[in-house]
Coordinates of C-alpha atoms and ligand atoms in Angstrom, one line a residue:
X1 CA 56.3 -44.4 -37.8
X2 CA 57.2 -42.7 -34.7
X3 CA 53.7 -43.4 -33.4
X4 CA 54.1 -47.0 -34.4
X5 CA 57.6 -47.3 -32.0
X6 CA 55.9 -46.0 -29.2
X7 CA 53.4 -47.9 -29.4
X8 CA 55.4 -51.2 -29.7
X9 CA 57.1 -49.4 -26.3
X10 CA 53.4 -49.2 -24.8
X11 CA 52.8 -52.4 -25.4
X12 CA 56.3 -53.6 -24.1
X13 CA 56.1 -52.1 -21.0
X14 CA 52.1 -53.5 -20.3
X15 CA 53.7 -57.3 -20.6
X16 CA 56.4 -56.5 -18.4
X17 CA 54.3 -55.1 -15.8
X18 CA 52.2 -57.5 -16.0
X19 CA 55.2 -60.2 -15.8
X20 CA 56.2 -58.5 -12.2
X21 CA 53.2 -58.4 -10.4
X22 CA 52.1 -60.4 -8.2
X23 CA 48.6 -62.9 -9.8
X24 CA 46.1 -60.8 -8.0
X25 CA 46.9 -58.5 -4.8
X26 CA 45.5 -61.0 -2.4
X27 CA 47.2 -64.8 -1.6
X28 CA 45.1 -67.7 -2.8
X29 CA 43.2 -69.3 -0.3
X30 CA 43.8 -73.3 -0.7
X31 CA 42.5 -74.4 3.0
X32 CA 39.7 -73.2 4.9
X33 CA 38.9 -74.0 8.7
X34 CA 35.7 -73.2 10.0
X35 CA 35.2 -73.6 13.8
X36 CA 31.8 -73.2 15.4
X37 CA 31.2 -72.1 18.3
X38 CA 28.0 -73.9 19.2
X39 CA 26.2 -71.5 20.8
X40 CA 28.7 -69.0 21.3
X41 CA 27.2 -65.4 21.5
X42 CA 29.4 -61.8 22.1
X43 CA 28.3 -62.6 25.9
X44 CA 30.2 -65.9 25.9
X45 CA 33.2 -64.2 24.3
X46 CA 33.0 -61.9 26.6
X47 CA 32.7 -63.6 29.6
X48 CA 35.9 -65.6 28.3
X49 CA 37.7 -62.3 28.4
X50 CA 36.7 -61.2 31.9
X51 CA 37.8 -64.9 33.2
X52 CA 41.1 -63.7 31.2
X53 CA 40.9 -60.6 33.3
X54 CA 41.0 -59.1 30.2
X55 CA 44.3 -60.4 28.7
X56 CA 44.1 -61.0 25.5
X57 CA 42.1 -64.2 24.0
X58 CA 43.0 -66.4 20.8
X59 CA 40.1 -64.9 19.1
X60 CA 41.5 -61.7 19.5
X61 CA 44.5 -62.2 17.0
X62 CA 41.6 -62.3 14.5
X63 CA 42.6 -59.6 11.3
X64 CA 38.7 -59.3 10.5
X65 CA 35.8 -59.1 12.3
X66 CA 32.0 -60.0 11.5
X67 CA 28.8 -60.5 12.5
X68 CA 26.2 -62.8 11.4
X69 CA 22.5 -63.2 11.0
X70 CA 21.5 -66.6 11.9
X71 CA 17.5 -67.0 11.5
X72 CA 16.0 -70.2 9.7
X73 CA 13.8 -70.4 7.0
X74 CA 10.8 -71.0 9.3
X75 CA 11.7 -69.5 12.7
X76 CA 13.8 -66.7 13.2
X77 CA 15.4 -68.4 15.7
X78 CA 17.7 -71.1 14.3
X79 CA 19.0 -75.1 15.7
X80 CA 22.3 -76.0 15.1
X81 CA 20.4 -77.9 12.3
X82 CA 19.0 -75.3 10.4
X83 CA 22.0 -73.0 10.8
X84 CA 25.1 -75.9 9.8
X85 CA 23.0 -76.5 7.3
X86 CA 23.4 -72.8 6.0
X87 CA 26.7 -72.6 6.5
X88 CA 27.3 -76.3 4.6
X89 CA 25.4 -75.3 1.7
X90 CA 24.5 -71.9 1.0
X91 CA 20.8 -72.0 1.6
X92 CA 18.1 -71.6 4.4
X93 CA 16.6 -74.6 5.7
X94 CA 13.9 -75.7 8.4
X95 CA 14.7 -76.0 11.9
X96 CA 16.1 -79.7 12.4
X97 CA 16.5 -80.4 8.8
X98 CA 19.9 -81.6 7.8
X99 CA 21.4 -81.0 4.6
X100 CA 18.3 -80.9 2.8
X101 CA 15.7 -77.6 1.6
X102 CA 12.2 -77.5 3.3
X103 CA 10.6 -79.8 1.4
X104 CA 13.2 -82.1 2.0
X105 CA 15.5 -82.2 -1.1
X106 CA 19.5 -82.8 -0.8
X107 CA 21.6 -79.9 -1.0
X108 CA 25.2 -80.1 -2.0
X109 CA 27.4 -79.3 0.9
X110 CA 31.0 -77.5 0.8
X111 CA 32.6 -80.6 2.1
X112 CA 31.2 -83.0 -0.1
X113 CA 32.3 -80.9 -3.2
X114 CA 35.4 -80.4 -1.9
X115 CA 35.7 -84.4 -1.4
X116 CA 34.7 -84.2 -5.6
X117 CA 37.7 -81.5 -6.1
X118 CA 40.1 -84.0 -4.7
X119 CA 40.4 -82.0 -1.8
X120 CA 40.7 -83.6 1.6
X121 CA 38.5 -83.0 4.8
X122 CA 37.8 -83.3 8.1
X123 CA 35.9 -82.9 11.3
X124 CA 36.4 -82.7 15.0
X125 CA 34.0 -82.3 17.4
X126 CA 33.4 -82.6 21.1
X127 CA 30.3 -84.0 20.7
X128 CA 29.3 -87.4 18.8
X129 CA 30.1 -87.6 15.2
X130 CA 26.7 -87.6 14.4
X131 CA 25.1 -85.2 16.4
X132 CA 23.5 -81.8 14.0
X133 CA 26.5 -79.5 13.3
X134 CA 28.8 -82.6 12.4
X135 CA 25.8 -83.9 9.9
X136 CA 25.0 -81.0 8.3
X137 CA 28.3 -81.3 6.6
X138 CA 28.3 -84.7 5.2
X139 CA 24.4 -86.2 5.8
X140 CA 21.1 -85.3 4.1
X141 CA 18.3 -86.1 6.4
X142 CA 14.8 -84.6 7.9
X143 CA 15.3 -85.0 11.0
X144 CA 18.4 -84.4 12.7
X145 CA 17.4 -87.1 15.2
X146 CA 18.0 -89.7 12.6
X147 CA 21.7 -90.6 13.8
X148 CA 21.2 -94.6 12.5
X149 CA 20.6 -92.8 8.9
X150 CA 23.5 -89.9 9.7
X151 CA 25.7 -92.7 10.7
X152 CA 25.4 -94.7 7.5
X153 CA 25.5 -91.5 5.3
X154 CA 28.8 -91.0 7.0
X155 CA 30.5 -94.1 6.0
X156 CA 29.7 -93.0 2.6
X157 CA 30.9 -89.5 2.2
X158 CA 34.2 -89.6 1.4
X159 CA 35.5 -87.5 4.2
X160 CA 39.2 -87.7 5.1
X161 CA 39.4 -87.4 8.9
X162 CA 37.1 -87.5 11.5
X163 CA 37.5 -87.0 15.0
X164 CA 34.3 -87.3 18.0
X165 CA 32.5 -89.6 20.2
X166 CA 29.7 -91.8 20.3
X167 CA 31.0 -95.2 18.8
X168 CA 27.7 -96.9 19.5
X169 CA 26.3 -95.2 16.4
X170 CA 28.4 -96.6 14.3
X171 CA 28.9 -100.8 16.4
X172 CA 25.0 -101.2 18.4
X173 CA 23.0 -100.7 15.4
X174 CA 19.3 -102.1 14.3
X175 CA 20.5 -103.2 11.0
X176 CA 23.3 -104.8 12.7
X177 CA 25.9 -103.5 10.4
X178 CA 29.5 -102.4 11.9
X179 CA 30.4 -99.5 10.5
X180 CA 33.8 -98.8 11.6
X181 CA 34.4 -102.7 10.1
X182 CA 33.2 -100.9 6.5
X183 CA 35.3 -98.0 7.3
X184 CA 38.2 -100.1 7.9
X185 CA 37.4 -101.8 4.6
X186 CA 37.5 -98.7 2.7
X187 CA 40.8 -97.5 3.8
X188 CA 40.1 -95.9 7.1
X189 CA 42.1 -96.0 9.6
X190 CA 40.0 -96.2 12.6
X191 CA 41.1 -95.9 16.4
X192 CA 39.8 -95.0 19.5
X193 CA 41.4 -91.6 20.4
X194 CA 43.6 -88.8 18.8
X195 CA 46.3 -89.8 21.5
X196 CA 46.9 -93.5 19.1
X197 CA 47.6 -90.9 16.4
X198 CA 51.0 -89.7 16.9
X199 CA 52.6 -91.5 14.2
X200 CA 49.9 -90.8 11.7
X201 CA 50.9 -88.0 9.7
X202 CA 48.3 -88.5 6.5
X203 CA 45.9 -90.8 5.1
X204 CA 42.0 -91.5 6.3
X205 CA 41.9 -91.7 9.8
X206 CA 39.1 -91.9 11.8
X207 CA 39.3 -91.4 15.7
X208 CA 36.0 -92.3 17.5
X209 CA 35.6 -92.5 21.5
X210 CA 33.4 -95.2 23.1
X211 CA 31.4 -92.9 24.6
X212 CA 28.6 -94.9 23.7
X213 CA 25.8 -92.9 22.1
X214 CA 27.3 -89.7 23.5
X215 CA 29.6 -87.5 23.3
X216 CA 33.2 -86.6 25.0
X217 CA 33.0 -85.4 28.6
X218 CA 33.5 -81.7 29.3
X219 CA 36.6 -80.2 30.1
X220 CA 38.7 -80.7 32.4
X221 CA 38.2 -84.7 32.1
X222 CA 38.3 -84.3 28.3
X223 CA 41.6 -82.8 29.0
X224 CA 43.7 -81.1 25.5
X225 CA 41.6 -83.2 23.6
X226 CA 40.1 -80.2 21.1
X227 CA 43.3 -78.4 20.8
X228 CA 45.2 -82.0 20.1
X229 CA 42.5 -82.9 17.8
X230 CA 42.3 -79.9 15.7
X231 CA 46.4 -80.0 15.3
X232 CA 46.5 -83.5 14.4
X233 CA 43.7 -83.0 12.1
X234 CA 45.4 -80.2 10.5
X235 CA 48.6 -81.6 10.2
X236 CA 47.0 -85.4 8.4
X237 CA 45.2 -83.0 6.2
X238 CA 47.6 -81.0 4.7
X239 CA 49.6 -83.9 4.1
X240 CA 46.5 -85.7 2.5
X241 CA 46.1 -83.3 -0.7
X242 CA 47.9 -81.2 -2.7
X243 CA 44.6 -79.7 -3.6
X244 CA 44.5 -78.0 -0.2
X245 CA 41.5 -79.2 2.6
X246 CA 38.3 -77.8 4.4
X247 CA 38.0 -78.5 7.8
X248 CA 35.2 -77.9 10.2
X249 CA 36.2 -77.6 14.4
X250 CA 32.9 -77.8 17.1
X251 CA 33.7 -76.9 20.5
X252 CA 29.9 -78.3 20.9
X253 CA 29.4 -78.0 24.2
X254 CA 29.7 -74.3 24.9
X255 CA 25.3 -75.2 23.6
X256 CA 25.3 -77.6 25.9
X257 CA 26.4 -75.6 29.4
X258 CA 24.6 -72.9 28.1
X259 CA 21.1 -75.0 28.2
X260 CA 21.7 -75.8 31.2
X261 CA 22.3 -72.4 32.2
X262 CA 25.9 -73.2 34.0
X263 CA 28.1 -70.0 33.4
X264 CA 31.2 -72.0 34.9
X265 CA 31.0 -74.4 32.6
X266 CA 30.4 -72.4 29.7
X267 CA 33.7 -70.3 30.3
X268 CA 35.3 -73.7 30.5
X269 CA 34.4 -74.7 27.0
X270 CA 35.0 -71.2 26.1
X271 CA 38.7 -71.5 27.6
X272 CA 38.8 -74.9 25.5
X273 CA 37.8 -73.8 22.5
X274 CA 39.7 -70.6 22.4
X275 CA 42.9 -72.9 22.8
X276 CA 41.9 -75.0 19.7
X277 CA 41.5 -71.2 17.9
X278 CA 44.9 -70.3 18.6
X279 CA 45.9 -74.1 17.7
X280 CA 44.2 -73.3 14.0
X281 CA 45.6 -69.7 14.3
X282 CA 48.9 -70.4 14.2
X283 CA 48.8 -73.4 11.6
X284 CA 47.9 -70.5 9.4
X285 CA 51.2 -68.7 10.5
X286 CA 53.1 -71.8 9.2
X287 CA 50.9 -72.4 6.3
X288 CA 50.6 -69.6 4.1
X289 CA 47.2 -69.9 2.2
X290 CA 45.3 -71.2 4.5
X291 CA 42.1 -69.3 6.3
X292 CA 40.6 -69.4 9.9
X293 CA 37.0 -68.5 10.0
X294 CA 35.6 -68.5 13.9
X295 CA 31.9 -68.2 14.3
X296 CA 28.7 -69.7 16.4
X297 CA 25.7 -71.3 14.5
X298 CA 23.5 -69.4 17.2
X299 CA 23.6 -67.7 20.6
X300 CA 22.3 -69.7 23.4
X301 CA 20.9 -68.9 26.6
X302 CA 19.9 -65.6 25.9
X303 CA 23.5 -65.0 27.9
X304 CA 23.8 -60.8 29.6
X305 CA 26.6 -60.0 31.7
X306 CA 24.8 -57.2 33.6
X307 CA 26.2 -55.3 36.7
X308 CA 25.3 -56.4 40.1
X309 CA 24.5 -52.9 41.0
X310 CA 21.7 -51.3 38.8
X311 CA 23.2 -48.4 40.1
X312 CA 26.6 -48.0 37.6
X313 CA 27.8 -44.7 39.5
X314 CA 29.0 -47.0 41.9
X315 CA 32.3 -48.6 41.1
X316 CA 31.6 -52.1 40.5
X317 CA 30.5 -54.9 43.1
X318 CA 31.1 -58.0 40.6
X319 CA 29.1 -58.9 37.3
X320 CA 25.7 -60.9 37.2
X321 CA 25.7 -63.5 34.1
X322 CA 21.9 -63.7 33.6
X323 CA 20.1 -66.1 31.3
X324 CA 17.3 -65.3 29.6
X325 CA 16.1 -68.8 28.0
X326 CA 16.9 -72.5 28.1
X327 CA 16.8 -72.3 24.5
X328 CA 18.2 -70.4 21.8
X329 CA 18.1 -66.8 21.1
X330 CA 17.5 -64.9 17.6
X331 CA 21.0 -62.2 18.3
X332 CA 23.4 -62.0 15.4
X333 CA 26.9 -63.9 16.4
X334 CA 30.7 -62.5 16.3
X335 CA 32.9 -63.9 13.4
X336 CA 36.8 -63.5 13.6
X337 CA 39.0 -64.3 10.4
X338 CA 42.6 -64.8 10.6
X339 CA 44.8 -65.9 7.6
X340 CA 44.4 -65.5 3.9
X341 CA 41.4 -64.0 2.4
X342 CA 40.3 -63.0 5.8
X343 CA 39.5 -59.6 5.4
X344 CA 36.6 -60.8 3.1
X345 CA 34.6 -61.3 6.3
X346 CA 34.8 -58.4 7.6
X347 CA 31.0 -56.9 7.8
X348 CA 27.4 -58.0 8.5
X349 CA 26.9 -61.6 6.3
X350 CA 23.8 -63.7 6.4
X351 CA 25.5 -67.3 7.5
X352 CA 24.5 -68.6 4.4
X353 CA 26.8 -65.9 3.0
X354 CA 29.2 -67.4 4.9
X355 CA 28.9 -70.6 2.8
X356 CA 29.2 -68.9 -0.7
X357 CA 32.6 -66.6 0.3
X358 CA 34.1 -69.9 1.4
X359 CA 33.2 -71.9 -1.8
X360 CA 34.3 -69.1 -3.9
X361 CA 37.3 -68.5 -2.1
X362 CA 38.4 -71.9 -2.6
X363 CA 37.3 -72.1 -6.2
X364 CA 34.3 -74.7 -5.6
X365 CA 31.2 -74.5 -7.9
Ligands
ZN1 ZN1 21.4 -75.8 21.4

């Protein structure tokens, strides 16, 4: 009998415990916002800090910090192709294959499931709507060069918003089809740039520049066009689903300046795209439950910011930024997480790792 009481006691006080605490030590994650750094090595990072003279950068804030392997399934060093595509759906894909396997099958991506959950989603990008990183969310082709095709997959996908250049994709097309008309006739709302947006708060919106087959101008002509994109993006899609959103933000053309070897240029798109970080940053501040994952698809330029004196017993006569390639490079990239869940991403992940934290986090098979 007295066994039997304190066991009914046991069992009492398990229930209430259980009643008290909190469902699982960490928050739920309910919106995830991946910005890529296209091309954005530790050296571009870096060279955004010494331009900062060493304040501190957005990226900074971060609560976790990773690094990720980036090669291809067929070269171990990745296109913005091959590695969006990894970090869209979970799996390893040729160099400038889009959304499909190497032998050219469709893979599910994170944003099109989330478009099956209900969820709402989104993309901004500097460059145009179609180009590889963009695609790789929402478009399953071989070739990334296919924009006609990525175009048309577009209108198709369900997306929410969508913010980037290079209207003639979508108006000056062989098949003669206007695309932005069929947008329009889904739903969309479709304008020409994120400054005709202030009084949209939620819905499908659609801002695309006529930058003909292009994509925006660098900064300082684009002006606070990423950081006004990615908070007006934010702000439509929480308002667009209570099932929460995933968003992907490009600051493309950190890639681009790098190609070409231009080290001013690259810390201005670095300066640009660190304000759209702290932009995303501190939606999370004011929306609890929501993760910030910043990380590059690959390094480019092969970027080193080495010492003008070989000699480093000297005190220092100014840094050389040296560029090893016109191309790509194979080095593993930074990732910084800020928000809920963000300590998850904290360690070495393969960027198709990156893909399957992110769908589990938000619950998506
Ligand atoms: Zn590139």
């Amino acid at each position: 009998m007295k066994n039997g009481v304190l066991r009914m006691w046991a069992v009492g006080l398990f229930f209430m415990l259980l009643a008290v605490m909190p469902v699982g030590a960490k928050q739920p994650v309910k919106n995830v916002v991946l910005m890529i750094g296209d091309g954005m090595g530790l050296a571009h990072v870096t060279s955004l800090m010494i331009d900062r003279k060493y304040q501190p950068i957005q990226m900074e804030r971060a609560q976790a910090v990773g690094l990720v392997k980036t090669y291809s399934a067929n070269n171990r060093v990745t296109d913005s192709a091959a590695s969006a595509t990894a970090y869209a759906t979970g799996k390893k894909t040729d160099n400038s294959k889009l959304g499909v396997d190497p032998e050219g099958n469709p893979m599910e991506t994170i944003l099109e499931k989330a478009v099956e959950e209900g969820m709402a989603t989104g993309v901004v990008v500097t460059t145009f709507l179609p180009h590889a990183t963009p695609a790789a969310f929402f478009a399953h082709v071989n070739k990334r060069y296919d924009y006609s095709d990525i175009a048309a997959q577009f209108v198709e996908s369900g997306i929410t918003v969508a913010m980037g250049g290079g209207r003639d994709h979508f108006t000056k097309r062989d098949d003669n089809r206007d695309l932005l008309q069929e947008l329009e006739q889904k739903g969309y709302l479709v304008v020409d740039s994120v400054e005709k947006l202030d009084e949209v708060t939620s819905g499908r919106t659609v801002a695309i520049y006529p930058t003909k087959k292009g994509g925006l101008p660098g900064p300082p002509e684009r002006g606070d066009y990423l950081p006004d994109a990615t908070a007006k993006m934010l702000e439509i899609l929480g308002n667009s689903s209570k099932k929460g959103f995933f968003a992907m933000i490009e600051g493309s053309d950190i890639d681009h300046a790098s190609h070409a070897n231009e080290i001013e240029e690259v810390i201005a798109e670095m300066r640009d795209f660190d304000r759209a970080v702290g932009v995303a940053f501190d939606y999370a501040d004011e929306h609890p439950g929501t993760l910030v994952i910043v990380l590059a698809d690959h390094e480019t330029g092969g970027l080193a910011l080495a010492s003008n004196e070989e000699d480093f017993t000297q005190s220092e006569s100014g840094i050389k930024y040296c560029f090893s390639t016109g191309g790509h490079s194979g080095v593993m990239i930074p990732l910084f997480a800020y928000g809920a869940g963000a300590d998850t991403f904290g360690r070495v992940l393969d960027n198709t790792e990156v893909n399957r934290l992110m769908c589990e986090i938000l619950g998506l098979e």
